[in-house]
Short mmCIF file of C-alpha atoms in Angstrom, two decimals:
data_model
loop_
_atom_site.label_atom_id
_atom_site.label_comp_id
_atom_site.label_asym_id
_atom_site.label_seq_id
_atom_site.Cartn_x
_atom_site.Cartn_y
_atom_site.Cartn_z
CA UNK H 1 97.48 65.37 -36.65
CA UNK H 2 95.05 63.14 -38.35
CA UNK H 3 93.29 63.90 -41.56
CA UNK H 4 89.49 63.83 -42.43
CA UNK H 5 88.95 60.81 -44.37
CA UNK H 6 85.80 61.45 -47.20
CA UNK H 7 85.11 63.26 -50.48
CA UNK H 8 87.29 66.01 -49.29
CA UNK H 9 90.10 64.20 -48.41
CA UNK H 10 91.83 65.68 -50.98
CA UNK H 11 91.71 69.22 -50.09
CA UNK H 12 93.79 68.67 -46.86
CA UNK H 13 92.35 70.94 -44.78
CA UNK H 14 92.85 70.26 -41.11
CA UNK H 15 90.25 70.06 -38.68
CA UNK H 16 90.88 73.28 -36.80
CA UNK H 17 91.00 75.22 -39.96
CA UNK H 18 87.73 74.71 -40.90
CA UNK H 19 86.15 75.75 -37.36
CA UNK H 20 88.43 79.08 -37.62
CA UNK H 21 86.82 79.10 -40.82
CA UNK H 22 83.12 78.70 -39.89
CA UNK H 23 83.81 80.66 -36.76
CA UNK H 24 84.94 83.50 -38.93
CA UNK H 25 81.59 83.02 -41.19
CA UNK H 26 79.24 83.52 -38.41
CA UNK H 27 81.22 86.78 -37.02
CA UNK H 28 80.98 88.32 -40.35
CA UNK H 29 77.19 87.36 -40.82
CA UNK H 30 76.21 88.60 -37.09
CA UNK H 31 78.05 91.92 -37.89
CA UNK H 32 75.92 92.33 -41.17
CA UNK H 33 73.10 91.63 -39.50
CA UNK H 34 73.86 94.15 -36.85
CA UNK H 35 74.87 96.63 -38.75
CA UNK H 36 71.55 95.87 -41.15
CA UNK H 37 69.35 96.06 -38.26
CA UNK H 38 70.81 99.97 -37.38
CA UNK H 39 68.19 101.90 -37.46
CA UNK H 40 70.08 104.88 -38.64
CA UNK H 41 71.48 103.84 -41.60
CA UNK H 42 71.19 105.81 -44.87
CA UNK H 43 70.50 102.67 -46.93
CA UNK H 44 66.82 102.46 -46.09
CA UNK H 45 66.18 100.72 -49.30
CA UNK H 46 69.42 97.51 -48.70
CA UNK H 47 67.50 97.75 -44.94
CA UNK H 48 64.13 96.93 -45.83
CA UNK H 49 65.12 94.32 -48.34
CA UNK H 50 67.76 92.38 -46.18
CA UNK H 51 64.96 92.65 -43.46
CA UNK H 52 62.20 91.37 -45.51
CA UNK H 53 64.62 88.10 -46.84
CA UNK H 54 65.30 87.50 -43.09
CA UNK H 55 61.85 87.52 -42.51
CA UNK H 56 60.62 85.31 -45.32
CA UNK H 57 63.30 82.66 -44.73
CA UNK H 58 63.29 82.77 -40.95
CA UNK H 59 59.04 82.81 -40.82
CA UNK H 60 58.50 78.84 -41.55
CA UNK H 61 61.37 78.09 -39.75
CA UNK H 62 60.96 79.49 -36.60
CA UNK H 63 56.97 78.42 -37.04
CA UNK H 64 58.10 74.73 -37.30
CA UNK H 65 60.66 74.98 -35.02
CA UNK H 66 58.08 76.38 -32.36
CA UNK H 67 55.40 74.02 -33.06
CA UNK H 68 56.27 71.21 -30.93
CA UNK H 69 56.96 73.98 -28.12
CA UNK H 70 53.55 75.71 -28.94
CA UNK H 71 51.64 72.07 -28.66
CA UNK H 72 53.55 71.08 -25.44
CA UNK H 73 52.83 74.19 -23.25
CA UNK H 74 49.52 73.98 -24.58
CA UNK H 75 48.93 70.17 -23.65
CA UNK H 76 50.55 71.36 -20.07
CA UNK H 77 48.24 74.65 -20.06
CA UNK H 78 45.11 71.68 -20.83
CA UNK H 79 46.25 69.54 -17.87
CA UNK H 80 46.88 72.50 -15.67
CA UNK H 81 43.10 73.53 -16.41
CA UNK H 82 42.17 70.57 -15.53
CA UNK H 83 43.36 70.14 -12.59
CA UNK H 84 42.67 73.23 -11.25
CA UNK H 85 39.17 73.14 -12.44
CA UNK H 86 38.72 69.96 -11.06
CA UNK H 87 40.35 71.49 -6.91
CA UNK H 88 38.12 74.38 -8.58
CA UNK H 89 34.97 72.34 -8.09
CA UNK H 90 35.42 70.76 -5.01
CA UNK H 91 36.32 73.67 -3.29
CA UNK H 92 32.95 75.40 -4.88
CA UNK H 93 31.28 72.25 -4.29
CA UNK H 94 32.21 72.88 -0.32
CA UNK H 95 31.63 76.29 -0.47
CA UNK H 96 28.15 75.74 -1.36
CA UNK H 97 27.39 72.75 0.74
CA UNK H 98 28.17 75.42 3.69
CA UNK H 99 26.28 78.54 1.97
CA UNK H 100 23.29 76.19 2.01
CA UNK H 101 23.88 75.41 5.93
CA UNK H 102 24.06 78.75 6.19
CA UNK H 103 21.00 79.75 4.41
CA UNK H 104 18.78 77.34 6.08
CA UNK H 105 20.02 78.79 9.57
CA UNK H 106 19.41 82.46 7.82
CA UNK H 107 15.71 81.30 6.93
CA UNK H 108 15.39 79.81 10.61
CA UNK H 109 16.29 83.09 12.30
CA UNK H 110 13.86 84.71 9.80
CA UNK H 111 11.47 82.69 10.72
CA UNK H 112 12.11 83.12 14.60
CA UNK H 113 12.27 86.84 13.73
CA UNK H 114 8.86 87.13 12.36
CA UNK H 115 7.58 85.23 15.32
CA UNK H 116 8.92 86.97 17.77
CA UNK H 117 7.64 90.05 16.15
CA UNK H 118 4.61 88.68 16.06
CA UNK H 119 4.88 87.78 19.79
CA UNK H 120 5.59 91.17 20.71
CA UNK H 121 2.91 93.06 18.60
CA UNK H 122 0.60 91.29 21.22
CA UNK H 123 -1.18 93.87 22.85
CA UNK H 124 -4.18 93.73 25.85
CA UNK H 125 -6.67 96.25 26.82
CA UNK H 126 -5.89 96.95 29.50
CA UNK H 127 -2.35 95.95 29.16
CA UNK H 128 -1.00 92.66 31.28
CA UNK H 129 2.48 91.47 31.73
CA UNK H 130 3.76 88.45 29.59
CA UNK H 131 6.12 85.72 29.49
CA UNK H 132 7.55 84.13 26.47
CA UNK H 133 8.34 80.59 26.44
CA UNK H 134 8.92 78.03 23.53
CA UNK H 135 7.11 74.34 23.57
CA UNK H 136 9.68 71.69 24.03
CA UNK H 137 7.39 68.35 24.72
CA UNK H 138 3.99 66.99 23.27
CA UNK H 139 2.03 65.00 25.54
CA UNK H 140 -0.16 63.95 23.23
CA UNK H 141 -2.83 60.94 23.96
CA UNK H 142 -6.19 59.58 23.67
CA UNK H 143 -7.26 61.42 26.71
CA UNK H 144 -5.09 64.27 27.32
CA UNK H 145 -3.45 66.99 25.02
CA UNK H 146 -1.24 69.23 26.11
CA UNK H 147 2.28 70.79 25.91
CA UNK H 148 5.57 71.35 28.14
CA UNK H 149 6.28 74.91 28.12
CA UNK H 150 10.29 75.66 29.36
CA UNK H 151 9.16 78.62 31.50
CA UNK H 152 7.81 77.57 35.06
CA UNK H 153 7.54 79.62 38.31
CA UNK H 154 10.59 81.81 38.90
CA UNK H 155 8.90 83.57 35.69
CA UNK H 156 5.75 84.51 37.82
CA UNK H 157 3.54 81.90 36.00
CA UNK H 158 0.77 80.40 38.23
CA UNK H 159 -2.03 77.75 37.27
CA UNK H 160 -5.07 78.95 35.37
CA UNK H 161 -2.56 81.67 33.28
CA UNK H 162 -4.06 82.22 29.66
CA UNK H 163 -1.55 80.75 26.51
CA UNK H 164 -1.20 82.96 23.13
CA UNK H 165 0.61 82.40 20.33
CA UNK H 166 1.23 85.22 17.29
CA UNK H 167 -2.46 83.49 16.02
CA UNK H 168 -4.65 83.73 19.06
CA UNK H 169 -5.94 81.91 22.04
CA UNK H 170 -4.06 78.23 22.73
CA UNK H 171 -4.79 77.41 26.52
CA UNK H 172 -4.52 78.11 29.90
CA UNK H 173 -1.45 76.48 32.20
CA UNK H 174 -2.90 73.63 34.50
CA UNK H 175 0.42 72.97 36.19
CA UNK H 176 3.50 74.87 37.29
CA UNK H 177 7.09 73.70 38.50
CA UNK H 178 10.62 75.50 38.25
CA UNK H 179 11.55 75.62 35.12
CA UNK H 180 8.62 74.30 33.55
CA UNK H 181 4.66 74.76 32.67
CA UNK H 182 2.24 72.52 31.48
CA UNK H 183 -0.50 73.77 29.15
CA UNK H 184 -3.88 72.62 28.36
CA UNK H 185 -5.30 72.98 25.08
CA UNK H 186 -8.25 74.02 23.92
CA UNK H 187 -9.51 71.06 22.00
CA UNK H 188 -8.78 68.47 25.15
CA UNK H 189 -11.59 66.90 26.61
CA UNK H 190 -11.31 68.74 29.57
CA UNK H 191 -11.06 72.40 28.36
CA UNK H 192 -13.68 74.93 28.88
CA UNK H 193 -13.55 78.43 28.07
CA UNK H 194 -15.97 81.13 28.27
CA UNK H 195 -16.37 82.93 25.02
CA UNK H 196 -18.76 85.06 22.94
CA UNK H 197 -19.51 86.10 18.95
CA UNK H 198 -18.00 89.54 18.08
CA UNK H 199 -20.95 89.96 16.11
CA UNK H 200 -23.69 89.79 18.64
CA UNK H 201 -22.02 89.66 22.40
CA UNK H 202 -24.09 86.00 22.47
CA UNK H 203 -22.30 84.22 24.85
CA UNK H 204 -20.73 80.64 25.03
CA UNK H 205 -18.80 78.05 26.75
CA UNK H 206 -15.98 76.52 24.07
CA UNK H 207 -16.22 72.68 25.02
CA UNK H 208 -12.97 70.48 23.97
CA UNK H 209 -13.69 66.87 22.65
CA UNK H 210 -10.33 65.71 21.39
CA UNK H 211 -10.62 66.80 17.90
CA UNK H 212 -9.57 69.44 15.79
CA UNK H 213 -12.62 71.99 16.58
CA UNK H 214 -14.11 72.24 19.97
CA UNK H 215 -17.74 72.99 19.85
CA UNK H 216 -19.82 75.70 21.17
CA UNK H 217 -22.45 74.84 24.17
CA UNK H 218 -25.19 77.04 25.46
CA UNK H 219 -25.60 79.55 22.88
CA UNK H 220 -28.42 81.74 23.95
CA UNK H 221 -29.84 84.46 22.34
CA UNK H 222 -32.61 84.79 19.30
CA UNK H 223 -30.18 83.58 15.65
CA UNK H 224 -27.00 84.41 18.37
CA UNK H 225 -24.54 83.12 15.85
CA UNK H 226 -23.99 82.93 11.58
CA UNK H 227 -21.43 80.88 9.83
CA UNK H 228 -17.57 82.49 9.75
CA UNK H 229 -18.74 84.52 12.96
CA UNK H 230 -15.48 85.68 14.64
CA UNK H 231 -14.93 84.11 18.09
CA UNK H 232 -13.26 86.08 21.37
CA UNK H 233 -12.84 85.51 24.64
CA UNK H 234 -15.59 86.83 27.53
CA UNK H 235 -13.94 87.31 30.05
CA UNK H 236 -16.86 85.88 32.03
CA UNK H 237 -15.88 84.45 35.86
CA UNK H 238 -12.50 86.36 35.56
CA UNK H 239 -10.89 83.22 33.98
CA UNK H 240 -9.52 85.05 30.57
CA UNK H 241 -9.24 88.64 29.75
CA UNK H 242 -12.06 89.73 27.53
CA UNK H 243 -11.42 89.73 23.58
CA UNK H 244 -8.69 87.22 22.92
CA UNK H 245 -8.88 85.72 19.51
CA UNK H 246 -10.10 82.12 19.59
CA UNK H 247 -11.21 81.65 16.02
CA UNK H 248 -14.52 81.40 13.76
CA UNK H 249 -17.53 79.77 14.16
CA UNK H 250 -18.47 76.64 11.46
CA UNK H 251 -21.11 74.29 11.33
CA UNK H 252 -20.48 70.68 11.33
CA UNK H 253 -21.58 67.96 9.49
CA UNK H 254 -23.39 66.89 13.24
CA UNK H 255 -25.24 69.99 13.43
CA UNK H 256 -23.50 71.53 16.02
CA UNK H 257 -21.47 74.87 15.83
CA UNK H 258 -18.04 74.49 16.22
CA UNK H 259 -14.81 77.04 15.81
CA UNK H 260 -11.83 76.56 13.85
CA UNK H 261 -9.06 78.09 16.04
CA UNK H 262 -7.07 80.34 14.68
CA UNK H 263 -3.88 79.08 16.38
CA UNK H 264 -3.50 75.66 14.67
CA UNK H 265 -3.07 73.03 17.82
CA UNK H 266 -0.89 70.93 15.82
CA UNK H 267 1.99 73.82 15.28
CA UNK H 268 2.73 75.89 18.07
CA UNK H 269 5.95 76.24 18.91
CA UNK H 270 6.91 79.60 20.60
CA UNK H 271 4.09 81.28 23.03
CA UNK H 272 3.15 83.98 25.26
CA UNK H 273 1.61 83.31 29.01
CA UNK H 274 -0.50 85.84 30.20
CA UNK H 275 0.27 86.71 34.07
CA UNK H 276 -2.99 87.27 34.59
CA UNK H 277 -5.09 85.84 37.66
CA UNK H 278 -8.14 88.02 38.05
CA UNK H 279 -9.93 91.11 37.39
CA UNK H 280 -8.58 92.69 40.71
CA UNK H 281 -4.84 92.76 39.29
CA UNK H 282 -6.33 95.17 36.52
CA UNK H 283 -6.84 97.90 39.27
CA UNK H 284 -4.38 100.52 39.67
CA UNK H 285 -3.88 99.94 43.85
CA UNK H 286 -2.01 103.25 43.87
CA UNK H 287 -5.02 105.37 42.39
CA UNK H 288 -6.82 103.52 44.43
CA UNK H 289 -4.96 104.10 47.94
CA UNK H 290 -4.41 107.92 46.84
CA UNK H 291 -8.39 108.00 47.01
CA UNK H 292 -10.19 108.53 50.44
CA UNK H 293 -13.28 107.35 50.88
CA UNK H 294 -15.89 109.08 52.69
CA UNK H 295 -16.80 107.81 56.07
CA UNK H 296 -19.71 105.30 56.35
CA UNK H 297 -23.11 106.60 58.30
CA UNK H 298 -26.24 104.33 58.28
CA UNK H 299 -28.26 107.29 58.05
CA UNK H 300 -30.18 108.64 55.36
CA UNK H 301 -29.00 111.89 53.46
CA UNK H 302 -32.38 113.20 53.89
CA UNK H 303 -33.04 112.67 57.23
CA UNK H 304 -29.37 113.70 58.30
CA UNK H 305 -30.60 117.21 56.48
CA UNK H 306 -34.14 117.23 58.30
CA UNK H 307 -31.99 117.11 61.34
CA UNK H 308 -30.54 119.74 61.37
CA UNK H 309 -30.00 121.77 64.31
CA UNK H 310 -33.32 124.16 64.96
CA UNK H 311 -33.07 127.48 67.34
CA UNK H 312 -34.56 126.24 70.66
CA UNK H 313 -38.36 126.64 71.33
CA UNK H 314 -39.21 129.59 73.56
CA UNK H 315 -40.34 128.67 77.56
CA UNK H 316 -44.39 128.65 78.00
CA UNK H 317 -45.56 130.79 80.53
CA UNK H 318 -46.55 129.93 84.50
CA UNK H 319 -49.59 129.31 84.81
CA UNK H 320 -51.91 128.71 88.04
CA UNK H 321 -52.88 125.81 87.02
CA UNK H 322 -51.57 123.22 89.78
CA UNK H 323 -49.18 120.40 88.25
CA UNK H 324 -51.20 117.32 89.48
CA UNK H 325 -54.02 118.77 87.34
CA UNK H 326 -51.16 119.47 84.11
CA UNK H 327 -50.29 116.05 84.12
CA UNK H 328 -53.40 114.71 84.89
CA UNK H 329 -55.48 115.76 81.90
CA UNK H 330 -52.80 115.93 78.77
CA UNK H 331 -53.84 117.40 75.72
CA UNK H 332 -56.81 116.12 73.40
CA UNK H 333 -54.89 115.13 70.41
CA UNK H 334 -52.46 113.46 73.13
CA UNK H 335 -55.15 111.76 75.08
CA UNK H 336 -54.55 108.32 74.76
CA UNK H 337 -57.21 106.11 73.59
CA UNK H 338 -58.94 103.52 76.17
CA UNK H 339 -57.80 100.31 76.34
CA UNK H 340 -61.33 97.96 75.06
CA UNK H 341 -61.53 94.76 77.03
CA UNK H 342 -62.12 92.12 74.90
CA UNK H 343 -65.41 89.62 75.63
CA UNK H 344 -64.94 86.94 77.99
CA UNK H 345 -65.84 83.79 76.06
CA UNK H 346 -68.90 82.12 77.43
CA UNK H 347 -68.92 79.31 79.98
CA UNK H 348 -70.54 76.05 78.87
CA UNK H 349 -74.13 75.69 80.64
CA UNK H 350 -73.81 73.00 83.74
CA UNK H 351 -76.54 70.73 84.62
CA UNK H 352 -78.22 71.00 88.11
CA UNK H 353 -78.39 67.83 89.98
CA UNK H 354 -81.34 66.46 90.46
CA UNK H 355 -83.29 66.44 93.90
CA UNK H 356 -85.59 64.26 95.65
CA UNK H 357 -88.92 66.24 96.43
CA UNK H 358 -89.99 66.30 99.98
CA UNK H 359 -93.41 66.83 101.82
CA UNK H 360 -93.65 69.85 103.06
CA UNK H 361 -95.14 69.99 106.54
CA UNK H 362 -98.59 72.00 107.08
CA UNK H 363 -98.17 73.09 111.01
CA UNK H 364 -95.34 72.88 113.42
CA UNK H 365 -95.70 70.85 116.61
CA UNK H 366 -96.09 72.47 119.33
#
């Protein structure tokens, strides 16, 4: 067996000796420190002090030893952050690009919501049946402004039905089809609608001209209307029920009185159609058929009572008197008057002819 070669050459000790050797060494030092870390030993004082030398020698070494372990799970820990932060914000990033899809289509139901309940806090007096419908078209031009309502006639709609929105008064429907409705607005050029001031009952025909405010025609009345007036519907020639809001009266810069609608023309989006065709639908038929008339007579109450049925005059007695003579002179007040002839009207004075005189002879012949 080969020899170490060095500065201990000399002491010829073979290689497996010293591992027995240092294998020995570290057996007896493990034991020591086994039996010095025995928590029941009676040599608390040899405890505490082999502890404590452990502890002071083994302290910067197992700090510098750990460093480069401590600084790489830290750099890993940094990278790991990052990454994750970075999947972090993209997911967050996606999250909120949907919470905000989300919130505009909360704040559009909202929206619908309110108008809806606006819609259906419509009330009439008396009360007439509705339809709702939402605008889908704008056929808006230099002569013509109206909208394309997506209810028609399988809804019970019919031509010259009044349009509301949550606001007030919009239109009436000009033309009907399945599935659709056409709606004129006030402010076209061929709207007219009866209405009056709140204030004073003066009435009014609203006349559309294409702009913003229709003006008010044929005011009558003594100071009939003031500025900010509230505006209503008639109800005159059974066109619109009476007291829909239109909107309040304004003077413009022409002169001329004009009303600012309260259902902005520009805006309207969901509406209500008024089934209404005339004042006749407002009558309750069935009160009306439980009713019975009485029976027509052309006479008059007080001469039906004045003829009444009287007990029958008594017989006059027989008299003598022979009945050529009774019926020949009837009574005084019964005498009937006699019949004046009225003057012939004279006859025009004729001329006589004339005659030729003749002698007339003195003696005959004999």
């Amino acid at each position: 067996m080969p020899f170490r070669e060095g500065p201990l050459g000399d002491l010829k000790v073979p290689l497996t000796w010293t591992a027995a050797v240092a294998l020995i060494v570290a057996a007896v030092i493990a034991v020591a420190f086994l039996l010095a870390d025995r928590r029941e030993t009676l040599q608390e004082q040899a405890y505490g002090v082999t502890r404590q030398t452990v502890d002071v020698v083994a302290k910067p070494v197992s700090g510098a030893i750990a460093a480069p372990g401590r600084w790489t799970g830290l750099g890993l820990d940094f990278v790991r952050s990052y990454f994750f932060t970075a999947s972090e914000n993209r997911r967050l990033k996606s999250e909120l690009a949907e919470m905000r899809q989300w919130r505009d289509r909360a704040l559009d139901l909202q929206d619908q919501n309110e108008r809806f309940k606006s819609l259906l806090g419509l009330r009439t007096d008396p009360p007439i049946p509705m339809a709702s419908a939402r605008v889908v078209a704008d056929s808006r031009g230099p002569f013509a402004n109206t909208r394309l309502a997506d209810a028609g006639s399988e809804r019970g709609i019919e031509v010259g039905n009044p349009v509301l929105n949550e606001r007030g008064l919009v239109g009436r429907v000009v033309g009907v089809s399945r599935g659709a409705s056409r709606v004129l607005l006030l402010t076209d050029i061929a709207s007219r609608t009866p209405v009056m001031i709140d204030r004073t009952n003066a009435r009014a025909i609203l006349t559309g001209d294409g702009g913003p405010n229709p003006k008010l025609e044929y005011l009558r009345g003594v100071d009939p209307i003031q500025q900010g007036d509230r505006v209503v519907t008639s109800g005159d020639g059974g066109v619109v029920p009476r007291g829909l809001p239109v909107g309040a009266a304004v003077k413009g810069l022409d002169g001329r009185w004009r009303v600012v609608l309260f259902a902005d023309q520009s805006s309207i989006d969901y509406i209500r159609i008024l089934l209404f065709k005339d004042f006749a639908q407002l009558a309750d038929e069935k009160q009306l058929e439980a009713k019975t008339l009485p029976p027509v007579t052309t006479e008059d109450p007080q001469t039906s009572i004045l003829s009444a049925p009287t007990p029958p005059a008594p017989k006059p007695a027989a008299t003598t008197t022979p009945p050529s003579a009774a019926t020949a002179t009837p009574p005084a007040g019964a005498q009937p008057k006699p019949a004046t002839p009225k003057p012939a009207a004279p006859k025009p004075a004729q001329p006589k002819p004339a005659t030729a005189a003749t002698p007339v002879p003195t003696g005959s012949p004999r």
